[in-house]
Coordinates of C-alpha atoms and ligand atoms in Angstrom, one line a residue:
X1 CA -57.5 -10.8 -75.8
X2 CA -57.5 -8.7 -72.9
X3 CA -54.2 -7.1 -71.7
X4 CA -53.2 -9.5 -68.2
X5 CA -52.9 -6.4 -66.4
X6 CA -56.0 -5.0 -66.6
X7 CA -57.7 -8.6 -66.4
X8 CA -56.5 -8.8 -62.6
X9 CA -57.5 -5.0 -61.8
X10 CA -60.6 -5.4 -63.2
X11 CA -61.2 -8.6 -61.6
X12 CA -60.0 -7.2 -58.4
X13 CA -62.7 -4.4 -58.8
X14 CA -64.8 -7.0 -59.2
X15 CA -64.2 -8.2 -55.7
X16 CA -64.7 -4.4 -54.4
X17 CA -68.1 -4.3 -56.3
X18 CA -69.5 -7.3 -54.5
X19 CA -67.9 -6.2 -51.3
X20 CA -70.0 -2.8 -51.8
X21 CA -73.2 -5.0 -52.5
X22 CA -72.3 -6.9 -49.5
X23 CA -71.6 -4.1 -47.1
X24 CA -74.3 -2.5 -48.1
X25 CA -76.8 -5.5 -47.3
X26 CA -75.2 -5.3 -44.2
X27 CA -76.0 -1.4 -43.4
X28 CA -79.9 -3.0 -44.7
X29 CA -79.9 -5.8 -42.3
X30 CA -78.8 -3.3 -39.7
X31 CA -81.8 -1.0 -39.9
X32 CA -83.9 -3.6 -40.2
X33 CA -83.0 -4.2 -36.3
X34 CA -83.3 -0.8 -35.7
X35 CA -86.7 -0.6 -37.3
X36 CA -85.8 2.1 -39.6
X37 CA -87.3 0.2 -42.4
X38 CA -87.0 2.9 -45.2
X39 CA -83.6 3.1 -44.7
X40 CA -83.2 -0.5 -45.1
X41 CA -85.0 -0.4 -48.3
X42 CA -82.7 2.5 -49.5
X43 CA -79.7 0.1 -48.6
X44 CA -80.7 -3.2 -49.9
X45 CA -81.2 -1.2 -53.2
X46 CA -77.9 0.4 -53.1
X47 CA -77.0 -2.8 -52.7
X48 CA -78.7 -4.6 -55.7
X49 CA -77.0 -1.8 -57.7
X50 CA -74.0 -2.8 -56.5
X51 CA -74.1 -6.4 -57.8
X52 CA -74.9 -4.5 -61.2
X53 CA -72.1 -2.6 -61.2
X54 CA -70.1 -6.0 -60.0
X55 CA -71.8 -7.8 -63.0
X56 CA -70.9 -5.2 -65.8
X57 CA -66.8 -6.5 -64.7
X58 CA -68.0 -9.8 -65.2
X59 CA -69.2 -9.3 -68.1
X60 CA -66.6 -7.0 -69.2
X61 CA -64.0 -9.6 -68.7
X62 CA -65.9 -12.5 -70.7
X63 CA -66.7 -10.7 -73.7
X64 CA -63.0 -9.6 -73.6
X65 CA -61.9 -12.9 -73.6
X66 CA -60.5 -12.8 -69.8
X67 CA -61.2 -14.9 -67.2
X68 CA -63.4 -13.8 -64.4
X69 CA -61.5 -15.1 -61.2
X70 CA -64.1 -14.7 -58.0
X71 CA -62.0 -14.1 -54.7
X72 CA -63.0 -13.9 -51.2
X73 CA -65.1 -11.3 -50.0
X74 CA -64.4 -9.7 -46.8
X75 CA -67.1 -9.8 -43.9
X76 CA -68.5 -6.3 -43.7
X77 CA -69.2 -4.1 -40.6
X78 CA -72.6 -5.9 -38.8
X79 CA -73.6 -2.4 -36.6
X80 CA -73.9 1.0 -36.6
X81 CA -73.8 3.7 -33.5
X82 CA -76.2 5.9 -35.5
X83 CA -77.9 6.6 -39.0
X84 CA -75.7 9.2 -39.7
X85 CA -72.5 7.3 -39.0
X86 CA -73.8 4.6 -41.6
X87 CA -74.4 6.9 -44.5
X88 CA -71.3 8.6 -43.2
X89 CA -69.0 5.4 -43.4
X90 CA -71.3 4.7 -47.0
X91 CA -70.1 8.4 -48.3
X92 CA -66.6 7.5 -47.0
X93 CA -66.8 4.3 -49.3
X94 CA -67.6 5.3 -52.4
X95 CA -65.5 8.2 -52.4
X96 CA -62.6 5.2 -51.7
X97 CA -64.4 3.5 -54.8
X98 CA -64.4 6.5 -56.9
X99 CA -60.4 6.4 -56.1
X100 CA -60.0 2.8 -57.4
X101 CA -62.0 3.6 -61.0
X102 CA -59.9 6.7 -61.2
X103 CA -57.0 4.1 -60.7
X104 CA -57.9 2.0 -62.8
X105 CA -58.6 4.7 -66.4
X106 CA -54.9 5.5 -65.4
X107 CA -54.1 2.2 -65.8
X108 CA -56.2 1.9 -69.4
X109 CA -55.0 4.6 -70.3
X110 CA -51.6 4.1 -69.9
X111 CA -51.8 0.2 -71.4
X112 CA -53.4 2.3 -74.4
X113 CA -56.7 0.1 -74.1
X114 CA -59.4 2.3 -75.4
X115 CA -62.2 0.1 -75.1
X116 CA -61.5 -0.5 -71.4
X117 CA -61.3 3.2 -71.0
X118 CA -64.8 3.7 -72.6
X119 CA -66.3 0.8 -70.4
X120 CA -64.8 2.8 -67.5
X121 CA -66.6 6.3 -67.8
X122 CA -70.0 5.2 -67.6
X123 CA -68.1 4.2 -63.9
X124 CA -66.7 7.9 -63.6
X125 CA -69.9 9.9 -64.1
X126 CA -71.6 6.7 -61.8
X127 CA -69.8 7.8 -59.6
X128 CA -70.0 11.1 -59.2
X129 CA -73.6 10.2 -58.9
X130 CA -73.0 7.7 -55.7
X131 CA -71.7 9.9 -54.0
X132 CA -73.8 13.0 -54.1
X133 CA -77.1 10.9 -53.2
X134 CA -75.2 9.2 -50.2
X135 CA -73.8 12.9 -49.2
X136 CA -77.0 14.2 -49.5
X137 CA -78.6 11.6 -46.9
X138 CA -75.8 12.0 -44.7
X139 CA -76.0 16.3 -44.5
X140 CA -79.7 15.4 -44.4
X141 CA -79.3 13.3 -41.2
X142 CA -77.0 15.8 -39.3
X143 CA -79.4 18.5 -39.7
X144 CA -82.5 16.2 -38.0
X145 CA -79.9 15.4 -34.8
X146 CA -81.8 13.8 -32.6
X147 CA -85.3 15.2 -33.9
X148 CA -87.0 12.2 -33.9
X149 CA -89.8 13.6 -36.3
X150 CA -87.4 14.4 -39.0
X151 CA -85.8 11.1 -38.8
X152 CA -89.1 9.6 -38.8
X153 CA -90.0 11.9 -42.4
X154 CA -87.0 11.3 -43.7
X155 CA -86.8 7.1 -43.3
X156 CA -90.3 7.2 -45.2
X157 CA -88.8 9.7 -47.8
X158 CA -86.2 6.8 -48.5
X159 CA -88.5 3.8 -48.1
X160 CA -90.0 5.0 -51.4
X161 CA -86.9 4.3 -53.4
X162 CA -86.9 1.8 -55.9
X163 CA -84.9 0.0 -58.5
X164 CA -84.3 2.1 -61.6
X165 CA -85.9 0.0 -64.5
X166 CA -82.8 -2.0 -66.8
X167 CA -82.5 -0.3 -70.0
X168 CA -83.8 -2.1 -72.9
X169 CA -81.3 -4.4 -73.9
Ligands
LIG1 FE1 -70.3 0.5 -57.4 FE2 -71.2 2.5 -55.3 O1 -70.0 2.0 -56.5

Protein backbone atom coordinates (compact mmCIF):
# COMPACT_ATOMS: atom_id res chain seq x y z
CA UNK A 1 0.00 0.00 0.00
CA UNK A 2 1.63 3.22 -0.68
CA UNK A 3 2.29 5.71 2.18
CA UNK A 4 -0.90 8.73 1.62
CA UNK A 5 1.78 11.14 1.69
CA UNK A 6 3.82 10.28 -0.89
CA UNK A 7 0.70 9.22 -3.12
CA UNK A 8 -0.39 13.03 -3.28
CA UNK A 9 3.33 14.30 -3.89
CA UNK A 10 3.88 11.96 -6.40
CA UNK A 11 0.57 12.58 -7.91
CA UNK A 12 1.24 16.18 -7.72
CA UNK A 13 4.51 15.65 -9.70
CA UNK A 14 2.56 14.06 -11.84
CA UNK A 15 0.68 17.20 -12.70
CA UNK A 16 4.25 19.12 -12.99
CA UNK A 17 5.31 16.35 -15.51
CA UNK A 18 2.41 16.97 -17.85
CA UNK A 19 2.67 20.62 -17.27
CA UNK A 20 6.39 20.33 -18.64
CA UNK A 21 5.04 18.22 -21.65
CA UNK A 22 2.59 20.83 -22.16
CA UNK A 23 4.78 23.90 -21.84
CA UNK A 24 7.00 22.47 -23.86
CA UNK A 25 4.54 21.85 -26.84
CA UNK A 26 3.83 25.25 -26.38
CA UNK A 27 7.71 26.58 -26.80
CA UNK A 28 7.09 23.84 -30.22
CA UNK A 29 4.07 25.46 -31.43
CA UNK A 30 5.84 28.77 -30.92
CA UNK A 31 8.71 28.14 -33.31
CA UNK A 32 6.67 26.67 -35.55
CA UNK A 33 5.31 30.43 -36.16
CA UNK A 34 8.48 31.67 -36.14
CA UNK A 35 9.64 29.17 -38.73
CA UNK A 36 12.47 27.87 -36.70
CA UNK A 37 11.38 24.40 -37.45
CA UNK A 38 14.42 22.50 -35.80
CA UNK A 39 13.83 24.08 -32.80
CA UNK A 40 10.31 23.00 -32.81
CA UNK A 41 11.30 19.55 -33.39
CA UNK A 42 13.83 19.78 -30.45
CA UNK A 43 10.77 21.02 -28.32
CA UNK A 44 7.99 18.78 -29.23
CA UNK A 45 10.54 16.00 -28.32
CA UNK A 46 11.39 17.42 -25.02
CA UNK A 47 8.02 17.32 -24.79
CA UNK A 48 7.12 13.60 -25.65
CA UNK A 49 9.87 12.96 -23.03
CA UNK A 50 8.02 14.68 -20.73
CA UNK A 51 4.81 12.67 -20.87
CA UNK A 52 7.33 9.72 -20.24
CA UNK A 53 8.56 11.00 -17.38
CA UNK A 54 4.71 11.92 -16.39
CA UNK A 55 3.86 8.27 -17.23
CA UNK A 56 6.59 6.50 -15.11
CA UNK A 57 4.31 8.49 -11.85
CA UNK A 58 1.50 6.96 -13.28
CA UNK A 59 2.63 3.93 -13.33
CA UNK A 60 4.53 4.27 -10.18
CA UNK A 61 1.42 4.94 -8.32
CA UNK A 62 -0.73 1.81 -9.82
CA UNK A 63 1.72 -0.75 -9.24
CA UNK A 64 1.99 0.72 -5.72
CA UNK A 65 -1.46 0.33 -5.19
CA UNK A 66 -2.26 4.27 -5.16
CA UNK A 67 -4.55 5.99 -6.98
CA UNK A 68 -3.46 8.12 -9.79
CA UNK A 69 -5.69 11.42 -9.32
CA UNK A 70 -5.20 13.67 -12.72
CA UNK A 71 -5.62 17.55 -11.77
CA UNK A 72 -5.85 20.55 -13.88
CA UNK A 73 -3.08 21.59 -15.92
CA UNK A 74 -2.21 25.08 -16.05
CA UNK A 75 -2.20 26.96 -19.53
CA UNK A 76 1.49 27.46 -20.45
CA UNK A 77 3.18 30.65 -21.87
CA UNK A 78 1.91 30.89 -25.84
CA UNK A 79 5.08 33.41 -27.07
CA UNK A 80 8.47 34.06 -26.83
CA UNK A 81 10.49 37.53 -27.36
CA UNK A 82 13.48 35.51 -28.60
CA UNK A 83 15.05 31.83 -28.97
CA UNK A 84 17.22 32.41 -26.30
CA UNK A 85 14.61 33.57 -23.84
CA UNK A 86 12.73 30.25 -24.56
CA UNK A 87 15.52 27.87 -23.75
CA UNK A 88 16.35 30.35 -21.11
CA UNK A 89 12.77 30.21 -19.37
CA UNK A 90 13.13 26.03 -20.34
CA UNK A 91 16.70 25.99 -18.33
CA UNK A 92 14.93 28.04 -15.58
CA UNK A 93 12.22 25.20 -15.43
CA UNK A 94 13.92 22.21 -15.04
CA UNK A 95 16.22 23.50 -12.66
CA UNK A 96 12.65 24.37 -10.60
CA UNK A 97 11.82 20.56 -11.48
CA UNK A 98 15.05 19.28 -10.35
CA UNK A 99 14.07 21.23 -6.86
CA UNK A 100 10.69 19.34 -6.59
CA UNK A 101 12.49 15.59 -7.18
CA UNK A 102 15.00 16.75 -4.68
CA UNK A 103 11.88 17.51 -2.56
CA UNK A 104 10.37 14.76 -2.98
CA UNK A 105 13.66 11.87 -2.01
CA UNK A 106 13.56 14.10 1.23
CA UNK A 107 10.26 13.27 1.60
CA UNK A 108 11.02 9.22 0.82
CA UNK A 109 13.46 9.28 2.70
CA UNK A 110 12.25 10.60 5.64
CA UNK A 111 8.74 8.26 5.41
CA UNK A 112 11.55 5.51 5.21
CA UNK A 113 10.08 4.28 1.71
CA UNK A 114 12.95 2.75 -0.05
CA UNK A 115 11.42 1.72 -3.09
CA UNK A 116 10.04 5.17 -3.72
CA UNK A 117 13.59 6.46 -3.21
CA UNK A 118 14.97 4.03 -5.84
CA UNK A 119 12.20 4.97 -8.39
CA UNK A 120 13.29 8.55 -7.70
CA UNK A 121 17.16 8.46 -8.73
CA UNK A 122 16.71 7.37 -12.10
CA UNK A 123 14.81 11.21 -11.74
CA UNK A 124 17.96 12.70 -10.00
CA UNK A 125 20.66 11.70 -12.52
CA UNK A 126 17.60 12.68 -15.40
CA UNK A 127 17.92 15.51 -14.27
CA UNK A 128 21.01 16.47 -14.13
CA UNK A 129 20.91 15.46 -17.69
CA UNK A 130 17.88 18.06 -18.60
CA UNK A 131 19.39 20.59 -17.62
CA UNK A 132 22.87 20.46 -19.13
CA UNK A 133 21.33 19.83 -22.78
CA UNK A 134 18.89 22.84 -22.28
CA UNK A 135 21.91 25.01 -20.74
CA UNK A 136 23.89 24.06 -23.43
CA UNK A 137 21.37 25.39 -26.19
CA UNK A 138 20.77 28.34 -24.30
CA UNK A 139 24.91 29.49 -23.96
CA UNK A 140 24.86 28.21 -27.55
CA UNK A 141 22.21 30.83 -28.56
CA UNK A 142 23.81 33.89 -26.68
CA UNK A 143 27.01 33.38 -28.42
CA UNK A 144 25.13 33.52 -32.16
CA UNK A 145 23.31 37.12 -30.96
CA UNK A 146 21.81 38.21 -33.65
CA UNK A 147 24.08 36.26 -36.27
CA UNK A 148 21.51 35.03 -38.31
CA UNK A 149 23.86 32.35 -39.91
CA UNK A 150 24.59 30.68 -36.69
CA UNK A 151 20.99 30.65 -35.68
CA UNK A 152 20.24 29.28 -39.00
CA UNK A 153 23.26 26.25 -38.24
CA UNK A 154 22.22 25.81 -35.13
CA UNK A 155 18.09 25.25 -35.65
CA UNK A 156 19.26 22.53 -38.26
CA UNK A 157 21.72 21.02 -35.69
CA UNK A 158 18.50 20.58 -33.41
CA UNK A 159 16.04 19.62 -36.10
CA UNK A 160 18.07 16.34 -36.18
CA UNK A 161 17.06 15.27 -32.83
CA UNK A 162 15.07 12.37 -32.27
CA UNK A 163 13.33 10.18 -29.75
CA UNK A 164 15.72 7.97 -27.95
CA UNK A 165 14.51 4.31 -28.70
CA UNK A 166 12.35 2.71 -25.36
CA UNK A 167 14.43 0.22 -23.69
CA UNK A 168 13.43 -3.27 -24.26
CA UNK A 169 10.81 -4.02 -21.92
FE1 LIG B 1 10.63 15.74 -16.49
FE2 LIG B 1 12.39 17.86 -17.83
O1 LIG B 1 11.85 17.01 -16.29
Amino acid sequence: MLNPKIEEAFNRQLNAELFSSYLYLSMAAHFESQNLKGMANWMRIQAQEENAHAMKFFDFINERGGKVVLTQIDAPKLEWPSPLAAFQEAHQHECKISELINGLVDLALGEKDHAANAFLQWFVTEQVEEEASVLEIAEKLKLAGDQGGVLFMLDRELGQRTLPAAPPA
